[in-house]
mmCIF file of C-alpha atoms in Angstrom:
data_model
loop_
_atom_site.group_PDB
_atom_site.id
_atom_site.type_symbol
_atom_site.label_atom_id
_atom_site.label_comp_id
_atom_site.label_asym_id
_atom_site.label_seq_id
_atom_site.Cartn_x
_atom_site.Cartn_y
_atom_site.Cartn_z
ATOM 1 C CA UNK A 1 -58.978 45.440 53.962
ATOM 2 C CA UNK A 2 -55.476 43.510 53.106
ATOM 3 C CA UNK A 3 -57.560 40.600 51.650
ATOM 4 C CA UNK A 4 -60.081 42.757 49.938
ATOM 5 C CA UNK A 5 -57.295 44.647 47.875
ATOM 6 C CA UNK A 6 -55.733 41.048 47.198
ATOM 7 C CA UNK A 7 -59.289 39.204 45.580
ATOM 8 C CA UNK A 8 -59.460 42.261 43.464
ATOM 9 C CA UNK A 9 -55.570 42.351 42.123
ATOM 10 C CA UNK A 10 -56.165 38.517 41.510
ATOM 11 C CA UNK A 11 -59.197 39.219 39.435
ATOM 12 C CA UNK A 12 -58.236 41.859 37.569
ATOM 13 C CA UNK A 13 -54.876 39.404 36.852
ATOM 14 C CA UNK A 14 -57.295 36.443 36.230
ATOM 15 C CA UNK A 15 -59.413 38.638 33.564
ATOM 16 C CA UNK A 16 -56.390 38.883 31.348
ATOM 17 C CA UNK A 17 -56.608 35.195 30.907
ATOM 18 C CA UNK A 18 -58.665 35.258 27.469
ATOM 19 C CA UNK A 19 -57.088 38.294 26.023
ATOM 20 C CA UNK A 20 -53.461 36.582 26.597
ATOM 21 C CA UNK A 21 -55.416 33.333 24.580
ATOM 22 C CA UNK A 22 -56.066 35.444 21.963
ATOM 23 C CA UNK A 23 -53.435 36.673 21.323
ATOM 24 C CA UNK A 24 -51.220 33.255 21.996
ATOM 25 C CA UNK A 25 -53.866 31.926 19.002
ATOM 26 C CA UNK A 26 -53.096 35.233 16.948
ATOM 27 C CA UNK A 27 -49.128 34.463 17.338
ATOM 28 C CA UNK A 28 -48.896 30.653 16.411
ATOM 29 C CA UNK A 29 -51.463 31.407 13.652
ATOM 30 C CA UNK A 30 -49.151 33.760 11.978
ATOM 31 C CA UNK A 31 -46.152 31.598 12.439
ATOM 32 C CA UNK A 32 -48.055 28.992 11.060
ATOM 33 C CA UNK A 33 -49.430 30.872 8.119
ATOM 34 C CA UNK A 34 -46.326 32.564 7.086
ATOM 35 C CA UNK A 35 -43.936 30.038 7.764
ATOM 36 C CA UNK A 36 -45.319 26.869 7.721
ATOM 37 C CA UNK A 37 -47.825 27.802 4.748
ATOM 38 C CA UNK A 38 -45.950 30.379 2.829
ATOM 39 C CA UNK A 39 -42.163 29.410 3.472
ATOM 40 C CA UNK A 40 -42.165 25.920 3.951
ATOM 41 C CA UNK A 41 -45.301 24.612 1.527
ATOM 42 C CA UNK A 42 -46.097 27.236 -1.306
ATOM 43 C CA UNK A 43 -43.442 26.131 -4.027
ATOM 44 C CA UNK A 44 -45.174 29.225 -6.755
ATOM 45 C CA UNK A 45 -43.524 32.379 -5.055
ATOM 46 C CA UNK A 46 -46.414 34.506 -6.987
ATOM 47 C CA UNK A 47 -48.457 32.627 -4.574
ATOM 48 C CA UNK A 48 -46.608 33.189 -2.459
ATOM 49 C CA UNK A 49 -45.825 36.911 -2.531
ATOM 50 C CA UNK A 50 -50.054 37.379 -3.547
ATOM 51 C CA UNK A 51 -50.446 35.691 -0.244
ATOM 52 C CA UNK A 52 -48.335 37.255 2.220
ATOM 53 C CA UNK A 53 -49.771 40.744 1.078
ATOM 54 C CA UNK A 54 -52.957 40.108 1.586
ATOM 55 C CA UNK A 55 -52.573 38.381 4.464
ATOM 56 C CA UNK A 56 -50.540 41.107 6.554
ATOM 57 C CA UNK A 57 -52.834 43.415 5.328
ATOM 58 C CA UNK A 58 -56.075 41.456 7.142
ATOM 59 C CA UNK A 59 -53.285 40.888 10.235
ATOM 60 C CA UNK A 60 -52.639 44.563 11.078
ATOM 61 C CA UNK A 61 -55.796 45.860 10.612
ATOM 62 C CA UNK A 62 -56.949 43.075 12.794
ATOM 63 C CA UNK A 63 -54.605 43.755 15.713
ATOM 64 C CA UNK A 64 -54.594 47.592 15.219
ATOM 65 C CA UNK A 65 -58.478 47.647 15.898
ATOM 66 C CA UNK A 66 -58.248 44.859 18.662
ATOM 67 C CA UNK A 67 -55.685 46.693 20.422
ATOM 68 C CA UNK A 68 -57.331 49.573 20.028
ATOM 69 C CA UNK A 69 -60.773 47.817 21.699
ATOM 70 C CA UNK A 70 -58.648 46.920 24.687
ATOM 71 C CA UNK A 71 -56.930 50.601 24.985
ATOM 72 C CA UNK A 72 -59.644 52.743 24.910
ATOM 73 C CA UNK A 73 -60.976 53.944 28.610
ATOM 74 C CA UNK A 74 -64.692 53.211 28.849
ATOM 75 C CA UNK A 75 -65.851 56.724 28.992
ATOM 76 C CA UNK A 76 -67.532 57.854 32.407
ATOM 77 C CA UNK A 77 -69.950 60.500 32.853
ATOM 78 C CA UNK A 78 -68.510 64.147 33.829
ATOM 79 C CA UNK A 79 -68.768 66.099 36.507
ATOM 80 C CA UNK A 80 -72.110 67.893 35.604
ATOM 81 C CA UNK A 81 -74.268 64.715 36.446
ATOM 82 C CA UNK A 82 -72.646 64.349 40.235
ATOM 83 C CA UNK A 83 -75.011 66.161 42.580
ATOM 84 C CA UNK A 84 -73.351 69.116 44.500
ATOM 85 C CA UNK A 85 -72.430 68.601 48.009
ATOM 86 C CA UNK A 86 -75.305 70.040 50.119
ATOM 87 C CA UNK A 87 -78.020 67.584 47.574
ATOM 88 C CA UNK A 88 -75.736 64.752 47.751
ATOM 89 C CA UNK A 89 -75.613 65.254 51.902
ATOM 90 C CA UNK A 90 -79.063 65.751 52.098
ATOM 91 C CA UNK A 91 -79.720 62.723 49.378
ATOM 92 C CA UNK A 92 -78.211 60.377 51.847
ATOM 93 C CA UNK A 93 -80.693 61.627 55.077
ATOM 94 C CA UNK A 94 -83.808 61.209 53.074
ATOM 95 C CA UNK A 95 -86.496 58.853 51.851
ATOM 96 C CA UNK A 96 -86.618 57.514 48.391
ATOM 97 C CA UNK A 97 -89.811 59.932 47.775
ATOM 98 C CA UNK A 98 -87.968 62.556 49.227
ATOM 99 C CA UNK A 99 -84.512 61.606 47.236
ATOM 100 C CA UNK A 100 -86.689 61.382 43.834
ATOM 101 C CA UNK A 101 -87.449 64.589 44.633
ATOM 102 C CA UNK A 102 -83.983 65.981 44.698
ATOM 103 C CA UNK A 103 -83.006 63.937 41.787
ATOM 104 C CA UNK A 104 -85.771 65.989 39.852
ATOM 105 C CA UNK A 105 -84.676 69.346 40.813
ATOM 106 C CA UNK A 106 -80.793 68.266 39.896
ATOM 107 C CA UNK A 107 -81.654 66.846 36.201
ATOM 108 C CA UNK A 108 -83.964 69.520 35.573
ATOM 109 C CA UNK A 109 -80.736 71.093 33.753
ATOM 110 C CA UNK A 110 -79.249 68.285 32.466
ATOM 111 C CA UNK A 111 -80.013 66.437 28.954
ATOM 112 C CA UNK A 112 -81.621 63.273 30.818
ATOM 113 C CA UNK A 113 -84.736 62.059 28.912
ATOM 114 C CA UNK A 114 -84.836 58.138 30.070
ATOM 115 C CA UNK A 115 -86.191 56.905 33.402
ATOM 116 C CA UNK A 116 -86.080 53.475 35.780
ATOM 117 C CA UNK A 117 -89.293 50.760 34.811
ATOM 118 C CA UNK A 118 -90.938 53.072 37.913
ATOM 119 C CA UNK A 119 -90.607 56.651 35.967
ATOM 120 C CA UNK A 120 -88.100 57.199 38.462
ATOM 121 C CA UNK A 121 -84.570 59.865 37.647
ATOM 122 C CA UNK A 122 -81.864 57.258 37.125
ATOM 123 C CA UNK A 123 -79.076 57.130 39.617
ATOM 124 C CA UNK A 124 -76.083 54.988 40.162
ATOM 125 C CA UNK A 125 -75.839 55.263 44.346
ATOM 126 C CA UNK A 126 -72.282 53.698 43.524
ATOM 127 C CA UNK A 127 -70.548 56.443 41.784
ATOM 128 C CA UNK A 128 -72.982 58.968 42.924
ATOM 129 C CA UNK A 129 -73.930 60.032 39.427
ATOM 130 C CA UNK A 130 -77.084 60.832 37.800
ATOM 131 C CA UNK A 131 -76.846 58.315 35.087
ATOM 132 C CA UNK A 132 -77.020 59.788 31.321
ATOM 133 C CA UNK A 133 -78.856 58.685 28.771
ATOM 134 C CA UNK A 134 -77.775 55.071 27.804
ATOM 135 C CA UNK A 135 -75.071 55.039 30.542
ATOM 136 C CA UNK A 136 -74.816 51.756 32.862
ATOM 137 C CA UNK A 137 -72.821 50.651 35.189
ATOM 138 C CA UNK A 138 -70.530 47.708 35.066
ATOM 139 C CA UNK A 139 -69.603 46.015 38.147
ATOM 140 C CA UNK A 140 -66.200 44.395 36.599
ATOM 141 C CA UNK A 141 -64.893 47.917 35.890
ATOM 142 C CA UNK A 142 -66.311 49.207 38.606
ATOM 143 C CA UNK A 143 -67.706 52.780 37.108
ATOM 144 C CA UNK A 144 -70.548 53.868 35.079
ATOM 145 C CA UNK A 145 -70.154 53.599 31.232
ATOM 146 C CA UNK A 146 -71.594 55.954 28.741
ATOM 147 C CA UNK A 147 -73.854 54.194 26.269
ATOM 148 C CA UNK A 148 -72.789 50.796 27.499
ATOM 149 C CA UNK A 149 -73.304 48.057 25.501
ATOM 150 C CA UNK A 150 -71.482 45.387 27.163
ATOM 151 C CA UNK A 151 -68.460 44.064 29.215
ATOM 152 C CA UNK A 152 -66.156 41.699 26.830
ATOM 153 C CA UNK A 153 -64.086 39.292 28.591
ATOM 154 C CA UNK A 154 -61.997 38.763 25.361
ATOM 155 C CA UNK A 155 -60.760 42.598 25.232
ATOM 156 C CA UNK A 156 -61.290 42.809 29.351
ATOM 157 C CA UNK A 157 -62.475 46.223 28.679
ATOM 158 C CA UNK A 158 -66.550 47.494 28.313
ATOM 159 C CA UNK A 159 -67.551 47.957 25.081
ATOM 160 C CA UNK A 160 -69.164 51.413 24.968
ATOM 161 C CA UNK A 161 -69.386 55.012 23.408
ATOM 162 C CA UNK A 162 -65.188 54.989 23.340
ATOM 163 C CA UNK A 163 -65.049 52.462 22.204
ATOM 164 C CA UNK A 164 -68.037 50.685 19.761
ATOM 165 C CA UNK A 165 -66.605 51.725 16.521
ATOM 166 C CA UNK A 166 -63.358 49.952 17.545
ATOM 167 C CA UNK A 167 -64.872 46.583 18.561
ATOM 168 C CA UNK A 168 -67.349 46.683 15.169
ATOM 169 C CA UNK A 169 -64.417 46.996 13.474
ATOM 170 C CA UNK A 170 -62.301 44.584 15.157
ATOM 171 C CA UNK A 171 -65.379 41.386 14.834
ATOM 172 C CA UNK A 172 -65.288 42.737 11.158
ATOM 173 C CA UNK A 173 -61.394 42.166 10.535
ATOM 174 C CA UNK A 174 -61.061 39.080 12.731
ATOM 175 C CA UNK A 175 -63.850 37.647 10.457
ATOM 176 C CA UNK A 176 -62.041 38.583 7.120
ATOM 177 C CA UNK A 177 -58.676 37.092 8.765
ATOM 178 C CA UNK A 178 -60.083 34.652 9.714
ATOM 179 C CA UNK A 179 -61.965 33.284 6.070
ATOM 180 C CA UNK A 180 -58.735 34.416 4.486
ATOM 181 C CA UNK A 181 -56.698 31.714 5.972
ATOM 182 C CA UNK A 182 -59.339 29.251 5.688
ATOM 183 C CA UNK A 183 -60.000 29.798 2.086
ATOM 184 C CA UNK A 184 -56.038 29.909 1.015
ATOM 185 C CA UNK A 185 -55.406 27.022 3.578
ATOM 186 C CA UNK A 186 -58.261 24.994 1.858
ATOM 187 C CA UNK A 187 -56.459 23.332 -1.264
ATOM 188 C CA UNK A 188 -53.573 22.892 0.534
ATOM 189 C CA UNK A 189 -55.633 20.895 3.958
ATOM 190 C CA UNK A 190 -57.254 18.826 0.781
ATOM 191 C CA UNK A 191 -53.701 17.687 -0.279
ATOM 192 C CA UNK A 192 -52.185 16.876 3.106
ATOM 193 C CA UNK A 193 -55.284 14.291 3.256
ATOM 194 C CA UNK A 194 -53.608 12.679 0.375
ATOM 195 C CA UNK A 195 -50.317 13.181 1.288
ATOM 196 C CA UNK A 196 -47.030 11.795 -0.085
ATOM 197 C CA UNK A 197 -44.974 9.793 2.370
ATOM 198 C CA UNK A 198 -42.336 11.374 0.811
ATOM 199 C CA UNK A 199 -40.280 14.126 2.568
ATOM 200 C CA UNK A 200 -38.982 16.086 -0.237
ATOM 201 C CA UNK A 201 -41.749 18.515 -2.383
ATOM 202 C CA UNK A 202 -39.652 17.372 -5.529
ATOM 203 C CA UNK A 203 -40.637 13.701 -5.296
ATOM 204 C CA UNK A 204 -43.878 13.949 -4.486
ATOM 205 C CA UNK A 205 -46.978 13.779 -7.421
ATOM 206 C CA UNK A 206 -47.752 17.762 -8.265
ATOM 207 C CA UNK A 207 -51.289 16.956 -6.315
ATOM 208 C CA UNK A 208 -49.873 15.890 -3.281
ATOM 209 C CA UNK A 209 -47.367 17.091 -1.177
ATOM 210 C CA UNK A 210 -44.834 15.749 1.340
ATOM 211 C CA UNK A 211 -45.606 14.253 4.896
ATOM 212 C CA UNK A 212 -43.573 16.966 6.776
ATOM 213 C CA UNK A 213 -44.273 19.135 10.093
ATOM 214 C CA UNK A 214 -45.491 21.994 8.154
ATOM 215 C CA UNK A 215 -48.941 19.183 7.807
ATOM 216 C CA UNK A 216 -49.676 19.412 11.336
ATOM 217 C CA UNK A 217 -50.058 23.282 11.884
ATOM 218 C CA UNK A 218 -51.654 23.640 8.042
ATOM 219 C CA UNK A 219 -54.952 21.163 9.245
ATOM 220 C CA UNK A 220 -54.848 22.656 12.268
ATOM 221 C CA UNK A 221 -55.250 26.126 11.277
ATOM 222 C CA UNK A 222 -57.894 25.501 9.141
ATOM 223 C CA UNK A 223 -60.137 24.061 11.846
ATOM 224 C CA UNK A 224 -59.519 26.937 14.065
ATOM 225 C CA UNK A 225 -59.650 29.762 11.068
ATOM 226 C CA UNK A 226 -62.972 28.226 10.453
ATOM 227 C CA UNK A 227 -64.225 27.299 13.510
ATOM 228 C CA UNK A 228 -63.366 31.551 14.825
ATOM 229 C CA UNK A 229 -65.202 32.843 11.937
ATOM 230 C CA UNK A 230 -68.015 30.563 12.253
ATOM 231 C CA UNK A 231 -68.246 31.926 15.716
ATOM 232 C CA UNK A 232 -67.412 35.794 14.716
ATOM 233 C CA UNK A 233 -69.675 35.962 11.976
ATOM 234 C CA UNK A 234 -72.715 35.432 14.283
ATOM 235 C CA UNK A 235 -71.598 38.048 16.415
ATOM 236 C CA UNK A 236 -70.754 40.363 13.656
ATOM 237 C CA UNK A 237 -73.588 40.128 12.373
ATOM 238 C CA UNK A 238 -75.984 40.547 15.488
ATOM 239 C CA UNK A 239 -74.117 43.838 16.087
ATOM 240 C CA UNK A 240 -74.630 45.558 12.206
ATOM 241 C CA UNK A 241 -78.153 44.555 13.059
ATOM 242 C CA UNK A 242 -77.094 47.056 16.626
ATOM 243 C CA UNK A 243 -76.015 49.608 14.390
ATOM 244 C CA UNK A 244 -78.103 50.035 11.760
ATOM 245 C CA UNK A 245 -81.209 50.160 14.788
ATOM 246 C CA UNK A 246 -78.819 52.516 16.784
ATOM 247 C CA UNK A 247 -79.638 50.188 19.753
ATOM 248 C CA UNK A 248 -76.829 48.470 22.428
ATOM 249 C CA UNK A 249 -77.203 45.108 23.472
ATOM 250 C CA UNK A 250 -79.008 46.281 26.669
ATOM 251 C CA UNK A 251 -81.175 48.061 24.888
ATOM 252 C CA UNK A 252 -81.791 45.194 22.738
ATOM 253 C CA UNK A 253 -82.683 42.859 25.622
ATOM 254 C CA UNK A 254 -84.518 45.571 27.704
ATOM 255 C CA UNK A 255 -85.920 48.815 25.747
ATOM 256 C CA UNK A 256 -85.115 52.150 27.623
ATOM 257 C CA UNK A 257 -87.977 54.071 29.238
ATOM 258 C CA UNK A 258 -89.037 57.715 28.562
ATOM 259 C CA UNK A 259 -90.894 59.756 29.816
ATOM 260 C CA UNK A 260 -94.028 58.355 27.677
ATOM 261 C CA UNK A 261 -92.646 54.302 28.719
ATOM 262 C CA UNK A 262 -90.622 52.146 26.575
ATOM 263 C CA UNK A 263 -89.654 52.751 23.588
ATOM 264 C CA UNK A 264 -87.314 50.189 21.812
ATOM 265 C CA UNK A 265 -86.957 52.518 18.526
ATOM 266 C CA UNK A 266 -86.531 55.993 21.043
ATOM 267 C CA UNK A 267 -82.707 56.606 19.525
ATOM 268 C CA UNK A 268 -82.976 55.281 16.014
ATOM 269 C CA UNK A 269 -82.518 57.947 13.541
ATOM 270 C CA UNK A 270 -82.994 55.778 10.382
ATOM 271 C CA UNK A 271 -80.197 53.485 9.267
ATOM 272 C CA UNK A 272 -78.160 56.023 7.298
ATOM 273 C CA UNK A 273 -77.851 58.420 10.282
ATOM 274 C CA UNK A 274 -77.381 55.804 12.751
ATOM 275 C CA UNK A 275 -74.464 54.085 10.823
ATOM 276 C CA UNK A 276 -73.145 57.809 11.068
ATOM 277 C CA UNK A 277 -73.327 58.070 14.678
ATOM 278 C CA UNK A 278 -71.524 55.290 15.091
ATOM 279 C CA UNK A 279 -69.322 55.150 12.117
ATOM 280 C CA UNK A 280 -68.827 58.827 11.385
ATOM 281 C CA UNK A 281 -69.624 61.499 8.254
ATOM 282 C CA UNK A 282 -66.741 60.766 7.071
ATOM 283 C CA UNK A 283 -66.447 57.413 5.058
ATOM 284 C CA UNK A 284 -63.144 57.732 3.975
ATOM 285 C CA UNK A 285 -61.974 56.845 7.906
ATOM 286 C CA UNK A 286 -64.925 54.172 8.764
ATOM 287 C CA UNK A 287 -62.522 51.169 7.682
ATOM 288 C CA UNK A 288 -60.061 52.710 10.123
ATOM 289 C CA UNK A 289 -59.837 52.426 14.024
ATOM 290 C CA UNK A 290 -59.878 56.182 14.593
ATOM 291 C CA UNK A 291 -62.433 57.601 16.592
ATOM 292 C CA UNK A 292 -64.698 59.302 14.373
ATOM 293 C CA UNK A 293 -68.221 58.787 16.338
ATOM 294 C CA UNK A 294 -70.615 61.521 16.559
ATOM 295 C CA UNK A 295 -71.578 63.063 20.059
ATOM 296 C CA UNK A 296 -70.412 62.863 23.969
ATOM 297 C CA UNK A 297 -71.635 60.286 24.404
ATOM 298 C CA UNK A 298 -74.176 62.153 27.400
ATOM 299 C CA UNK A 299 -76.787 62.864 25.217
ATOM 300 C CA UNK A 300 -78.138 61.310 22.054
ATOM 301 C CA UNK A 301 -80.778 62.702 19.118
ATOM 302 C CA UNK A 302 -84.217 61.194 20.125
ATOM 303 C CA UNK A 303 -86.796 60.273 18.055
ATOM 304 C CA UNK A 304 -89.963 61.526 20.155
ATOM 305 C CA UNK A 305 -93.107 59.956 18.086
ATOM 306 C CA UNK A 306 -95.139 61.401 21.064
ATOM 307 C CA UNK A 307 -94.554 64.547 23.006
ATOM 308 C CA UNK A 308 -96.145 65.129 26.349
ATOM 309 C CA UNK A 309 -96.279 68.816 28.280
ATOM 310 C CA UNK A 310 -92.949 67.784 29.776
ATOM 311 C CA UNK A 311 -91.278 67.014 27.042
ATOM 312 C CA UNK A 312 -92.171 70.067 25.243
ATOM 313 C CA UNK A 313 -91.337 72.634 27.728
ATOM 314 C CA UNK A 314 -87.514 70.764 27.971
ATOM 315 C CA UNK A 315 -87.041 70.563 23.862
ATOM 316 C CA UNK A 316 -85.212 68.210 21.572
ATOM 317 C CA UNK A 317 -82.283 66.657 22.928
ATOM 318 C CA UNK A 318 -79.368 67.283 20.411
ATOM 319 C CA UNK A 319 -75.864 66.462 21.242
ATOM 320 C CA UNK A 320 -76.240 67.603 24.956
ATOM 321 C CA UNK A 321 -77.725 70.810 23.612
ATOM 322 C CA UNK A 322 -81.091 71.962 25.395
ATOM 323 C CA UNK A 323 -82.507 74.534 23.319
ATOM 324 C CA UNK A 324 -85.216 75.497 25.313
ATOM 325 C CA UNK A 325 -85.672 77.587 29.140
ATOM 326 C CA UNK A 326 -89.195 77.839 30.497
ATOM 327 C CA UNK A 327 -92.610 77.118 29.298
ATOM 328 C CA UNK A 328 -93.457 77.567 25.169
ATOM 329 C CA UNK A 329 -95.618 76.722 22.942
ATOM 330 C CA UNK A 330 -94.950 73.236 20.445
ATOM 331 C CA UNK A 331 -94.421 75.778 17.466
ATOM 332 C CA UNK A 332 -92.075 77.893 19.109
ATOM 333 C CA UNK A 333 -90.247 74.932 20.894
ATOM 334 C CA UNK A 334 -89.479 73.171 18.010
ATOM 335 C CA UNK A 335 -88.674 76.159 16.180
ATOM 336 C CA UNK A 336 -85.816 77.315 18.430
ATOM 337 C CA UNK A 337 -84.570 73.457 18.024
ATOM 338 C CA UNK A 338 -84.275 73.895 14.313
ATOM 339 C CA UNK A 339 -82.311 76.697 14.873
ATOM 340 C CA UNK A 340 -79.925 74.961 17.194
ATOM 341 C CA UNK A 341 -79.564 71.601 14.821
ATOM 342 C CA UNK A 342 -76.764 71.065 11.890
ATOM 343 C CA UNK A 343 -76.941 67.928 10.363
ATOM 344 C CA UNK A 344 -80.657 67.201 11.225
ATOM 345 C CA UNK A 345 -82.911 69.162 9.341
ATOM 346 C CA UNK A 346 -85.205 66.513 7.831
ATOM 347 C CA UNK A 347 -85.677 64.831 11.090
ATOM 348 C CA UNK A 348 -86.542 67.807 13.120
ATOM 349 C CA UNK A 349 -88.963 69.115 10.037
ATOM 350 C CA UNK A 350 -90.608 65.368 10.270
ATOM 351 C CA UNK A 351 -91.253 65.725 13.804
ATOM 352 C CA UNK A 352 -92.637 69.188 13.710
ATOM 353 C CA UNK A 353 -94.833 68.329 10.931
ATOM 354 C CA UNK A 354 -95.965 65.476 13.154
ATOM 355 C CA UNK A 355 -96.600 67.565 16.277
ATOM 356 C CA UNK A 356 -98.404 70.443 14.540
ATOM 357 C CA UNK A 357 -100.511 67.965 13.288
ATOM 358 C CA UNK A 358 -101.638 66.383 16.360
ATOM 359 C CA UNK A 359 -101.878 69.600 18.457
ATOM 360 C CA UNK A 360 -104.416 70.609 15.200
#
């Protein structure tokens, strides 16, 4: 066991590796910005002063949302979705017809409306959890993450319902630090090309300007300010695209399964509403890395375009919330859900409108 417990203390050391580049890249950039740039190279101090603002403005938001990325505890499911002792002993003695069986009578209670590729209840035989909606599990953290999207080396942490907002927010300033430095650093990289051999700024031509350390660390950052938000803005973009579908990047590659089969579009609410689950109501706090996400992250809004027997009988699916016990008619069902929704109105009367119509 002695070596076991030692491989897994040397990986969890190893995986700090990027996040301690990062930041290392983070640090000499802002020496090199506000020192070398600034300090040492601006000779207009209302340049200078402009510069500095906006620039430590981009750098805290930058490391306040990053920070907060790496903080944040993936979010695990709770203790409803763990099967009670007597299911979970006879779970283990069974066969896995008999154990789908058991998984059925334990999630008939629960606000679980996607199944395996098979039709089969999801369950992590890890943790010993009946997986929600959108929940995974990650095998570097070693749990099961609600609505996991992925595991990022560069924050070592899993990028999920805790934590999404956050890491949008963080590719977003890390971007706009990024093509801030490389857009104030650009005149000056252009005049260190034709540099002055001369060491003092006085001497030099007012186009040029002297060969001195500060050259070094000014070309440099450019490349790497650049070359970062070259990089980010791919990434930054591929997840707005995320958002505004209200899909993760599992989902993306492989589309979850209900009851009816896949459905790629099964959680997308429209883009408005699913920039609010993720984002908030509230705009005045979406440029901010405070949790304002909607939900518990175990259950999610579902757009059903097609309703089966089953699906009627348990209801809409709202924030956890099942709205319906025993058998009912569509009308009725969806009715009761109405009553139960805030904040939903026009997609619940949508979907009524488009059962009535096909049970007509």
């Amino acid at each position: 066991m002695a070596p076991h417990h030692v491989l897994k203390c040397c990986q969890r050391s190893l995986a700090w590796i990027p996040v301690i580049f990062i930041n290392l890249v983070v640090g000499w950039s802002y020496y090199a910005y506000v020192v070398e740039l600034c300090i040492f190279t601006i000779p207009n101090n209302a340049e200078k002063i402009s510069y500095l603002v906006v620039f430590h403005l981009f750098f805290i938001m930058f490391i306040w949302s990053y920070w907060k990325t790496i903080c944040s505890r993936p979010a695990s499911p709770s203790k409803e979705f763990c099967l009670a002792k007597v299911e979970k002993e006879q779970y283990e003695k069974e066969q896995p017809d008999a154990q789908q069986n058991i998984l059925k009578k334990a999630a008939v209670g629960l606000p679980v409306y996607t199944r395996t590729g098979t039709g089969a209840v999801r369950y992590c035989d890890h943790c010993q959890v009946i997986k929600p909606d959108r929940c995974h599990h990650c095998s570097t953290c070693d749990m099961c993450v609600l609505k996991m999207d992925h595991h990022c080396p560069w924050v070592n942490n899993c990028v999920g319902f805790s934590n999404y907002k956050f890491f949008v927010l963080f590719l977003a300033y890390s971007m706009l630090y990024c093509v801030f430095i490389a857009a104030t650093v650009l005149q000056y990289f252009i005049k260190f090309w034709t540099h002055c051999r001369r060491r003092s700024v006085g001497d030099c031509p007012q186009n040029q300007l002297p060969d001195t350390h500060a050259k070094f660390h000014v070309l440099f950052l450019f490349f790497v300010a650049a070359m970062f938000f070259i990089s980010i803005l791919s990434l930054f973009s591929y997840h707005l695209w995320l958002v505004g579908k209200n899909r993760t990047t599992i989902e993306a590659f492989r589309a979850p399964v209900f009851r009816n089969g896949p459905d790629k579009n099964g959680f997308s609410l429209g883009f408005s509403r699913n920039v609010v689950e993720v984002f908030g109501d509230q705009k005045k706090y979406w440029m901010f890395p405070i949790y304002t996400s909607h939900g518990d992250g175990h259950s999610f809004v579902t757009r059903l375009l097609t309703l089966d027997p089953e699906q009627i009988a348990v209801g809409l699916q709202i924030n956890g919330k099942s709205s319906v016990d025993g058998l009912a008619s569509p009308k009725h069902v969806l009715g009761n859900n109405i009553n139960h929704i805030e904040g939903h109105q026009d997609d619940v009367a949508q979907m009524v409108t488009v059962t009535m119509e096909s049970e007509s």
